[in-house]
Amino acid sequence: MAWFTRDKPPTEGGGDEERRVRTEGLWLKCEHCGQIVWRKALEDNLMVCPKCGHHFRIDARRRLELLFDNGKYEELDADLVSTDPLNFVDSKTYKERLASMQEATSLPDAVISATGEMNGRRVNICALELKFIGGSMGAVVGEKITRAIERSAERKTPLVIVSASGGARMQEGAVSLMQLAKISAALMRLDEAKTPFISLLTDPTTGGVTASFAMLGDLNIGEPGALIGFAGPRVIEQTIRQKLPEGFQTSEFLLEHGFLDAVVSRAEQKNYISRALDFFSYELRGTIPERAATGD
Ligand SMILES: [Zn+2]
C-alpha cells in the first residue's frame, strides 16, 4: 500500500463523524439559555451554567462529595437489595431492570446513605440517584432512609436528605407506598429526639417523595429552577380545568407561595446547611431547659 493512501479520508464521511463526536464531549449546549458552554468550565462551576446559572443535574455521588468535607464519607447499608416482592413485569421483568440499573449506575438501589463531616460537624446524608429507575422509592430506599433517621435519632446526628426522584416505585406497588408512612413515622421520632433534619429538594422531586420526607424537613430547601411537585402539570390542568401559571412547580414559585423555606444555589448549599445546623443546635441548647422549667 502506498504511503499516501488512507483507508478513510478525514474530509469525508467517517472522519467528520469522528471529529464531531469528539467535540461534542468538550462542549455542550446549555438546556436553559441555549448558549454553548465548555464542559470543563461547567464542571469547574459545579455543573452550573456560567452564563445563566442553570443548575444541571448531578448524580448522588457528586452530591455527597460536594457536601462532605474533602468529599470524604463512609457509606452505610450498602448491602441492601430489592427482592421483587410482586414478581413485577412491564416491558421487562423488574429483576432484569434492577440488574441493568445496578450495572449502569454501580449502585445497589436508588439511594446512597452516608455519614461523614460537614464543616467539621458529623452529619448523616442520604442522596437519591435519579438515574436508578428515576430515583424511585421502593423498599430499599425506604429502609435505608429509615435506618439513617433512626441512626440520627440515636446519636443526635443531624440528617440531610437530598431528593431527586419521580416518586414511589411502581414495580413494588403497595410496598413502595408503605415507605411513605414508615419514613414519616421515623421522622416523628427524630423530631422527638430533637435532632434536626434538613431536606434539600433538587430537580426533579415529585410524587410520593414530595408527599413524604422531602417536605417534612425542619428546613426544606430547593435548588434553583428545580421541578418540585406531587402530580405533573398536565394531570393538574385536566383535574382543575384551569391553565397553570408560568413557572408553576419550580423552586422559586414554591418559595414565593410558602412551600419552601429557601432556594439556595449549589455553591452555597454546604455553608447554608452548616449555618442552619449551628442555629438549630444553639436554639436547642437555649430552649430545652426553659421548657423543662415550665413543664411544657
Ligand atoms: Zn445557561
mmCIF file of C-alpha atoms and ligand atoms in Angstrom:
data_model
loop_
_atom_site.group_PDB
_atom_site.id
_atom_site.type_symbol
_atom_site.label_atom_id
_atom_site.label_comp_id
_atom_site.label_asym_id
_atom_site.label_seq_id
_atom_site.Cartn_x
_atom_site.Cartn_y
_atom_site.Cartn_z
ATOM 1 C CA MET A 1 0.000 0.000 0.000
ATOM 2 C CA ALA A 2 1.332 3.419 -0.988
ATOM 3 C CA TRP A 3 2.349 5.637 1.924
ATOM 4 C CA PHE A 4 -0.159 8.368 0.965
ATOM 5 C CA THR A 5 -3.186 6.076 0.748
ATOM 6 C CA ARG A 6 -5.661 6.404 3.566
ATOM 7 C CA ASP A 7 -8.460 3.973 4.345
ATOM 8 C CA LYS A 8 -10.854 6.736 5.421
ATOM 9 C CA PRO A 9 -10.204 10.242 4.070
ATOM 10 C CA PRO A 10 -10.598 12.619 7.040
ATOM 11 C CA THR A 11 -12.603 15.116 4.975
ATOM 12 C CA GLU A 12 -15.335 12.645 4.156
ATOM 13 C CA GLY A 13 -17.883 10.508 5.956
ATOM 14 C CA GLY A 14 -16.419 8.626 8.896
ATOM 15 C CA GLY A 15 -13.699 11.187 9.566
ATOM 16 C CA ASP A 16 -16.169 14.002 10.084
ATOM 17 C CA GLU A 17 -18.356 11.842 12.239
ATOM 18 C CA GLU A 18 -15.436 11.025 14.472
ATOM 19 C CA ARG A 19 -14.414 14.657 14.819
ATOM 20 C CA ARG A 20 -17.956 15.710 15.620
ATOM 21 C CA VAL A 21 -18.298 13.131 18.356
ATOM 22 C CA ARG A 22 -15.047 14.246 19.912
ATOM 23 C CA THR A 23 -16.026 17.930 20.070
ATOM 24 C CA GLU A 24 -19.417 17.021 21.495
ATOM 25 C CA GLY A 25 -17.611 15.763 24.547
ATOM 26 C CA LEU A 26 -15.825 19.081 25.077
ATOM 27 C CA TRP A 27 -18.666 21.490 24.502
ATOM 28 C CA LEU A 28 -22.331 21.302 25.301
ATOM 29 C CA LYS A 29 -25.375 23.426 24.828
ATOM 30 C CA CYS A 30 -26.999 24.778 27.974
ATOM 31 C CA GLU A 31 -30.502 23.329 28.100
ATOM 32 C CA HIS A 32 -31.777 26.595 29.601
ATOM 33 C CA CYS A 33 -30.115 29.564 27.820
ATOM 34 C CA GLY A 34 -29.079 27.672 24.683
ATOM 35 C CA GLN A 35 -25.522 29.022 24.787
ATOM 36 C CA ILE A 36 -22.557 26.792 24.040
ATOM 37 C CA VAL A 37 -20.607 26.074 27.204
ATOM 38 C CA TRP A 38 -17.197 24.499 27.595
ATOM 39 C CA ARG A 39 -17.704 21.310 29.579
ATOM 40 C CA LYS A 40 -14.629 21.924 31.708
ATOM 41 C CA ALA A 41 -15.927 25.397 32.684
ATOM 42 C CA LEU A 42 -19.271 23.819 33.592
ATOM 43 C CA GLU A 43 -17.633 21.128 35.704
ATOM 44 C CA ASP A 44 -15.419 23.676 37.477
ATOM 45 C CA ASN A 45 -18.593 25.610 38.251
ATOM 46 C CA LEU A 46 -20.263 22.586 39.969
ATOM 47 C CA MET A 47 -22.305 21.864 36.800
ATOM 48 C CA VAL A 48 -23.995 25.259 36.988
ATOM 49 C CA CYS A 49 -24.103 27.155 33.670
ATOM 50 C CA PRO A 50 -21.562 30.019 33.906
ATOM 51 C CA LYS A 51 -23.709 32.101 31.545
ATOM 52 C CA CYS A 52 -27.209 31.835 33.025
ATOM 53 C CA GLY A 53 -26.861 29.998 36.353
ATOM 54 C CA HIS A 54 -28.916 26.993 35.232
ATOM 55 C CA HIS A 55 -28.302 24.037 37.539
ATOM 56 C CA PHE A 56 -27.593 20.861 35.564
ATOM 57 C CA ARG A 57 -28.497 17.591 37.253
ATOM 58 C CA ILE A 58 -25.690 15.836 39.089
ATOM 59 C CA ASP A 59 -25.588 12.300 40.449
ATOM 60 C CA ALA A 60 -25.776 11.129 44.049
ATOM 61 C CA ARG A 61 -22.037 10.539 44.441
ATOM 62 C CA ARG A 62 -21.224 14.062 43.267
ATOM 63 C CA ARG A 63 -23.809 15.432 45.724
ATOM 64 C CA LEU A 64 -22.149 13.689 48.617
ATOM 65 C CA GLU A 65 -18.697 14.859 47.512
ATOM 66 C CA LEU A 66 -19.926 18.446 47.450
ATOM 67 C CA LEU A 67 -21.490 18.308 50.917
ATOM 68 C CA PHE A 68 -18.935 16.316 52.902
ATOM 69 C CA ASP A 69 -15.550 17.783 53.890
ATOM 70 C CA ASN A 70 -12.887 16.905 51.291
ATOM 71 C CA GLY A 71 -15.546 14.827 49.518
ATOM 72 C CA LYS A 72 -14.944 12.004 52.033
ATOM 73 C CA TYR A 73 -17.695 9.893 53.553
ATOM 74 C CA GLU A 74 -18.482 6.402 54.773
ATOM 75 C CA GLU A 75 -21.278 4.537 53.002
ATOM 76 C CA LEU A 76 -23.865 2.723 55.148
ATOM 77 C CA ASP A 77 -26.321 -0.122 54.487
ATOM 78 C CA ALA A 78 -24.745 -0.617 51.064
ATOM 79 C CA ASP A 79 -25.699 -4.308 51.048
ATOM 80 C CA LEU A 80 -29.489 -3.862 50.911
ATOM 81 C CA VAL A 81 -31.058 -5.027 47.642
ATOM 82 C CA SER A 82 -34.642 -5.390 46.465
ATOM 83 C CA THR A 83 -36.259 -8.845 46.231
ATOM 84 C CA ASP A 84 -39.041 -8.123 43.678
ATOM 85 C CA PRO A 85 -41.903 -8.996 46.078
ATOM 86 C CA LEU A 86 -44.609 -8.778 43.358
ATOM 87 C CA ASN A 87 -42.747 -10.611 40.557
ATOM 88 C CA PHE A 88 -43.468 -7.487 38.549
ATOM 89 C CA VAL A 89 -43.218 -7.408 34.761
ATOM 90 C CA ASP A 90 -43.699 -4.383 32.487
ATOM 91 C CA SER A 91 -41.693 -4.032 29.257
ATOM 92 C CA LYS A 92 -39.210 -6.320 31.015
ATOM 93 C CA THR A 93 -39.116 -8.083 34.346
ATOM 94 C CA TYR A 94 -38.332 -5.993 37.413
ATOM 95 C CA LYS A 95 -35.452 -8.355 38.209
ATOM 96 C CA GLU A 96 -33.881 -7.597 34.811
ATOM 97 C CA ARG A 97 -34.500 -3.884 35.240
ATOM 98 C CA LEU A 98 -32.827 -3.897 38.650
ATOM 99 C CA ALA A 99 -29.839 -5.801 37.284
ATOM 100 C CA SER A 100 -29.350 -3.436 34.339
ATOM 101 C CA MET A 101 -29.704 -0.386 36.600
ATOM 102 C CA GLN A 102 -27.232 -1.803 39.079
ATOM 103 C CA GLU A 103 -24.776 -2.294 36.287
ATOM 104 C CA ALA A 104 -25.340 1.152 34.733
ATOM 105 C CA THR A 105 -25.043 3.108 37.994
ATOM 106 C CA SER A 106 -22.785 0.806 40.059
ATOM 107 C CA LEU A 107 -25.312 1.240 42.860
ATOM 108 C CA PRO A 108 -27.477 -1.451 44.514
ATOM 109 C CA ASP A 109 -30.537 0.852 44.564
ATOM 110 C CA ALA A 110 -31.641 4.476 44.147
ATOM 111 C CA VAL A 111 -30.148 5.972 47.315
ATOM 112 C CA ILE A 112 -26.740 6.285 48.939
ATOM 113 C CA SER A 113 -26.771 6.558 52.718
ATOM 114 C CA ALA A 114 -23.590 8.090 54.074
ATOM 115 C CA THR A 115 -22.003 9.563 57.164
ATOM 116 C CA GLY A 116 -19.120 11.976 57.462
ATOM 117 C CA GLU A 117 -18.253 15.525 58.420
ATOM 118 C CA MET A 118 -19.662 18.762 57.067
ATOM 119 C CA ASN A 119 -17.567 21.775 58.048
ATOM 120 C CA GLY A 120 -16.275 19.710 60.965
ATOM 121 C CA ARG A 121 -19.666 18.526 62.239
ATOM 122 C CA ARG A 122 -20.781 14.887 61.991
ATOM 123 C CA VAL A 123 -23.850 14.533 59.746
ATOM 124 C CA ASN A 124 -25.749 11.711 58.043
ATOM 125 C CA ILE A 125 -26.656 12.385 54.426
ATOM 126 C CA CYS A 126 -28.855 10.323 52.111
ATOM 127 C CA ALA A 127 -28.721 11.235 48.420
ATOM 128 C CA LEU A 128 -31.188 9.830 45.907
ATOM 129 C CA GLU A 129 -29.921 8.732 42.489
ATOM 130 C CA LEU A 130 -32.255 9.814 39.691
ATOM 131 C CA LYS A 131 -30.555 7.571 37.138
ATOM 132 C CA PHE A 132 -31.630 4.475 39.076
ATOM 133 C CA ILE A 133 -35.257 3.889 37.910
ATOM 134 C CA GLY A 134 -35.962 7.626 38.189
ATOM 135 C CA GLY A 135 -34.758 7.811 41.785
ATOM 136 C CA SER A 136 -37.919 5.943 42.727
ATOM 137 C CA MET A 137 -38.587 4.821 46.275
ATOM 138 C CA GLY A 138 -39.170 1.132 46.891
ATOM 139 C CA ALA A 139 -38.470 -0.988 49.957
ATOM 140 C CA VAL A 140 -34.687 -0.493 49.816
ATOM 141 C CA VAL A 141 -34.773 3.308 49.527
ATOM 142 C CA GLY A 142 -37.393 3.432 52.285
ATOM 143 C CA GLU A 143 -35.429 1.133 54.579
ATOM 144 C CA LYS A 144 -32.102 2.881 54.046
ATOM 145 C CA ILE A 145 -33.616 6.280 54.756
ATOM 146 C CA THR A 146 -35.461 4.938 57.818
ATOM 147 C CA ARG A 147 -32.243 3.435 59.175
ATOM 148 C CA ALA A 148 -30.429 6.740 58.579
ATOM 149 C CA ILE A 149 -33.167 8.555 60.508
ATOM 150 C CA GLU A 150 -33.001 6.066 63.386
ATOM 151 C CA ARG A 151 -29.217 6.345 63.487
ATOM 152 C CA SER A 152 -29.528 10.118 63.556
ATOM 153 C CA ALA A 153 -32.062 9.991 66.389
ATOM 154 C CA GLU A 154 -29.990 7.572 68.436
ATOM 155 C CA ARG A 155 -26.758 9.559 68.226
ATOM 156 C CA LYS A 156 -28.300 13.039 67.810
ATOM 157 C CA THR A 157 -26.557 13.395 64.484
ATOM 158 C CA PRO A 158 -28.208 15.911 62.140
ATOM 159 C CA LEU A 159 -29.722 14.428 58.985
ATOM 160 C CA VAL A 160 -29.744 15.797 55.438
ATOM 161 C CA ILE A 161 -31.671 14.118 52.622
ATOM 162 C CA VAL A 162 -31.025 15.213 49.046
ATOM 163 C CA SER A 163 -34.043 14.288 46.926
ATOM 164 C CA ALA A 164 -34.122 13.673 43.173
ATOM 165 C CA SER A 165 -36.993 11.354 42.449
ATOM 166 C CA GLY A 166 -40.040 10.583 40.370
ATOM 167 C CA GLY A 167 -41.819 9.235 43.469
ATOM 168 C CA ALA A 168 -42.800 5.801 44.737
ATOM 169 C CA ARG A 169 -41.583 2.793 42.731
ATOM 170 C CA MET A 170 -44.415 1.324 40.687
ATOM 171 C CA GLN A 171 -42.733 -2.083 40.439
ATOM 172 C CA GLU A 172 -43.076 -2.585 44.200
ATOM 173 C CA GLY A 173 -46.666 -1.342 44.388
ATOM 174 C CA ALA A 174 -48.075 -1.080 47.895
ATOM 175 C CA VAL A 175 -44.688 -1.960 49.401
ATOM 176 C CA SER A 176 -43.407 1.355 47.999
ATOM 177 C CA LEU A 177 -46.369 3.261 49.358
ATOM 178 C CA MET A 178 -45.805 1.814 52.823
ATOM 179 C CA GLN A 179 -42.418 3.525 52.865
ATOM 180 C CA LEU A 180 -44.105 6.932 52.983
ATOM 181 C CA ALA A 181 -45.751 6.113 56.297
ATOM 182 C CA LYS A 182 -42.699 4.293 57.664
ATOM 183 C CA ILE A 183 -40.351 7.197 56.948
ATOM 184 C CA SER A 184 -42.808 9.798 58.205
ATOM 185 C CA ALA A 185 -43.197 7.902 61.497
ATOM 186 C CA ALA A 186 -39.417 7.655 61.866
ATOM 187 C CA LEU A 187 -39.096 11.410 61.250
ATOM 188 C CA MET A 188 -41.570 11.994 64.059
ATOM 189 C CA ARG A 189 -39.245 10.110 66.392
ATOM 190 C CA LEU A 190 -36.306 12.164 65.101
ATOM 191 C CA ASP A 191 -38.274 15.263 65.989
ATOM 192 C CA GLU A 192 -38.888 13.894 69.486
ATOM 193 C CA ALA A 193 -35.151 13.276 69.773
ATOM 194 C CA LYS A 194 -34.710 16.992 68.969
ATOM 195 C CA THR A 195 -32.357 16.289 66.115
ATOM 196 C CA PRO A 196 -32.603 18.460 63.003
ATOM 197 C CA PHE A 197 -33.476 17.167 59.540
ATOM 198 C CA ILE A 198 -32.800 19.336 56.518
ATOM 199 C CA SER A 199 -34.393 18.415 53.207
ATOM 200 C CA LEU A 200 -32.709 19.525 50.002
ATOM 201 C CA LEU A 201 -35.023 19.195 47.001
ATOM 202 C CA THR A 202 -33.353 19.037 43.595
ATOM 203 C CA ASP A 203 -34.589 18.646 40.038
ATOM 204 C CA PRO A 204 -36.945 16.778 39.919
ATOM 205 C CA THR A 205 -38.641 15.946 43.228
ATOM 206 C CA THR A 206 -42.144 14.640 42.645
ATOM 207 C CA GLY A 207 -44.792 12.094 43.645
ATOM 208 C CA GLY A 208 -44.516 10.056 46.830
ATOM 209 C CA VAL A 209 -41.131 11.506 47.748
ATOM 210 C CA THR A 210 -42.564 15.037 47.803
ATOM 211 C CA ALA A 211 -45.569 13.637 49.652
ATOM 212 C CA SER A 212 -43.416 12.240 52.444
ATOM 213 C CA PHE A 213 -39.930 13.077 53.650
ATOM 214 C CA ALA A 214 -38.909 15.740 51.097
ATOM 215 C CA MET A 215 -41.452 18.177 52.533
ATOM 216 C CA LEU A 216 -41.022 17.157 56.180
ATOM 217 C CA GLY A 217 -37.685 18.842 56.857
ATOM 218 C CA ASP A 218 -37.172 21.278 59.709
ATOM 219 C CA LEU A 219 -35.947 23.276 56.738
ATOM 220 C CA ASN A 220 -36.981 22.496 53.169
ATOM 221 C CA ILE A 221 -34.505 23.941 50.699
ATOM 222 C CA GLY A 222 -34.884 23.902 46.922
ATOM 223 C CA GLU A 223 -32.187 24.056 44.295
ATOM 224 C CA PRO A 224 -32.715 26.921 41.798
ATOM 225 C CA GLY A 225 -35.040 26.053 38.924
ATOM 226 C CA ALA A 226 -35.842 22.564 40.254
ATOM 227 C CA LEU A 227 -39.168 20.972 39.338
ATOM 228 C CA ILE A 228 -40.921 20.168 42.602
ATOM 229 C CA GLY A 229 -44.465 18.885 42.834
ATOM 230 C CA PHE A 230 -46.737 15.969 43.532
ATOM 231 C CA ALA A 231 -48.659 15.339 40.288
ATOM 232 C CA GLY A 232 -47.432 16.577 36.907
ATOM 233 C CA PRO A 233 -48.797 19.856 35.459
ATOM 234 C CA ARG A 234 -50.867 18.109 32.773
ATOM 235 C CA VAL A 235 -52.735 15.993 35.308
ATOM 236 C CA ILE A 236 -53.437 19.071 37.441
ATOM 237 C CA GLU A 237 -54.674 21.089 34.455
ATOM 238 C CA GLN A 238 -57.022 18.284 33.476
ATOM 239 C CA THR A 239 -58.305 17.957 37.036
ATOM 240 C CA ILE A 240 -58.918 21.610 37.877
ATOM 241 C CA ARG A 241 -59.638 22.610 34.248
ATOM 242 C CA GLN A 242 -57.518 25.731 34.512
ATOM 243 C CA LYS A 243 -54.343 26.917 32.850
ATOM 244 C CA LEU A 244 -51.442 26.839 35.274
ATOM 245 C CA PRO A 245 -49.349 29.994 35.847
ATOM 246 C CA GLU A 246 -45.858 30.492 34.425
ATOM 247 C CA GLY A 247 -43.081 28.817 36.394
ATOM 248 C CA PHE A 248 -45.561 26.641 38.326
ATOM 249 C CA GLN A 249 -43.808 23.890 40.336
ATOM 250 C CA THR A 250 -40.339 25.478 40.253
ATOM 251 C CA SER A 251 -38.374 26.076 43.462
ATOM 252 C CA GLU A 252 -38.818 29.837 43.102
ATOM 253 C CA PHE A 253 -42.594 29.567 42.679
ATOM 254 C CA LEU A 254 -42.851 27.286 45.707
ATOM 255 C CA LEU A 255 -40.744 29.640 47.829
ATOM 256 C CA GLU A 256 -42.993 32.533 46.883
ATOM 257 C CA HIS A 257 -46.069 30.524 47.888
ATOM 258 C CA GLY A 258 -44.712 29.291 51.190
ATOM 259 C CA PHE A 259 -43.925 25.652 50.355
ATOM 260 C CA LEU A 260 -40.166 26.052 50.678
ATOM 261 C CA ASP A 261 -38.046 27.893 53.230
ATOM 262 C CA ALA A 262 -35.254 28.889 50.862
ATOM 263 C CA VAL A 263 -33.815 28.481 47.392
ATOM 264 C CA VAL A 264 -30.068 28.015 47.664
ATOM 265 C CA SER A 265 -27.562 27.773 44.825
ATOM 266 C CA ARG A 266 -25.353 24.700 44.629
ATOM 267 C CA ALA A 267 -22.216 26.612 45.560
ATOM 268 C CA GLU A 268 -23.871 27.901 48.765
ATOM 269 C CA GLN A 269 -25.642 24.733 49.915
ATOM 270 C CA LYS A 270 -22.954 23.278 52.154
ATOM 271 C CA ASN A 271 -22.357 26.508 54.079
ATOM 272 C CA TYR A 272 -26.055 27.285 54.215
ATOM 273 C CA ILE A 273 -26.879 23.887 55.743
ATOM 274 C CA SER A 274 -23.965 24.183 58.191
ATOM 275 C CA ARG A 275 -25.124 27.595 59.345
ATOM 276 C CA ALA A 276 -28.670 26.293 59.747
ATOM 277 C CA LEU A 277 -27.376 23.419 61.890
ATOM 278 C CA ASP A 278 -25.392 25.904 64.021
ATOM 279 C CA PHE A 279 -28.611 27.813 64.515
ATOM 280 C CA PHE A 280 -30.608 24.678 65.390
ATOM 281 C CA SER A 281 -28.070 23.493 67.933
ATOM 282 C CA TYR A 282 -27.955 26.944 69.534
ATOM 283 C CA GLU A 283 -31.745 27.090 69.601
ATOM 284 C CA LEU A 284 -31.986 23.671 71.225
ATOM 285 C CA ARG A 285 -29.415 24.496 73.876
ATOM 286 C CA GLY A 286 -31.279 27.735 74.600
ATOM 287 C CA THR A 287 -34.823 26.403 74.833
ATOM 288 C CA ILE A 288 -34.701 22.917 76.354
ATOM 289 C CA PRO A 289 -34.058 23.995 79.981
ATOM 290 C CA GLU A 290 -36.663 26.732 79.758
ATOM 291 C CA ARG A 291 -39.310 24.288 78.518
ATOM 292 C CA ALA A 292 -38.408 21.850 81.293
ATOM 293 C CA ALA A 293 -38.892 24.606 83.866
ATOM 294 C CA THR A 294 -42.404 25.405 82.675
ATOM 295 C CA GLY A 295 -43.331 21.731 82.477
ATOM 296 C CA ASP A 296 -44.030 22.013 78.716
HETATM 297 ZN ZN ZN B 1 -27.179 28.564 30.506
#
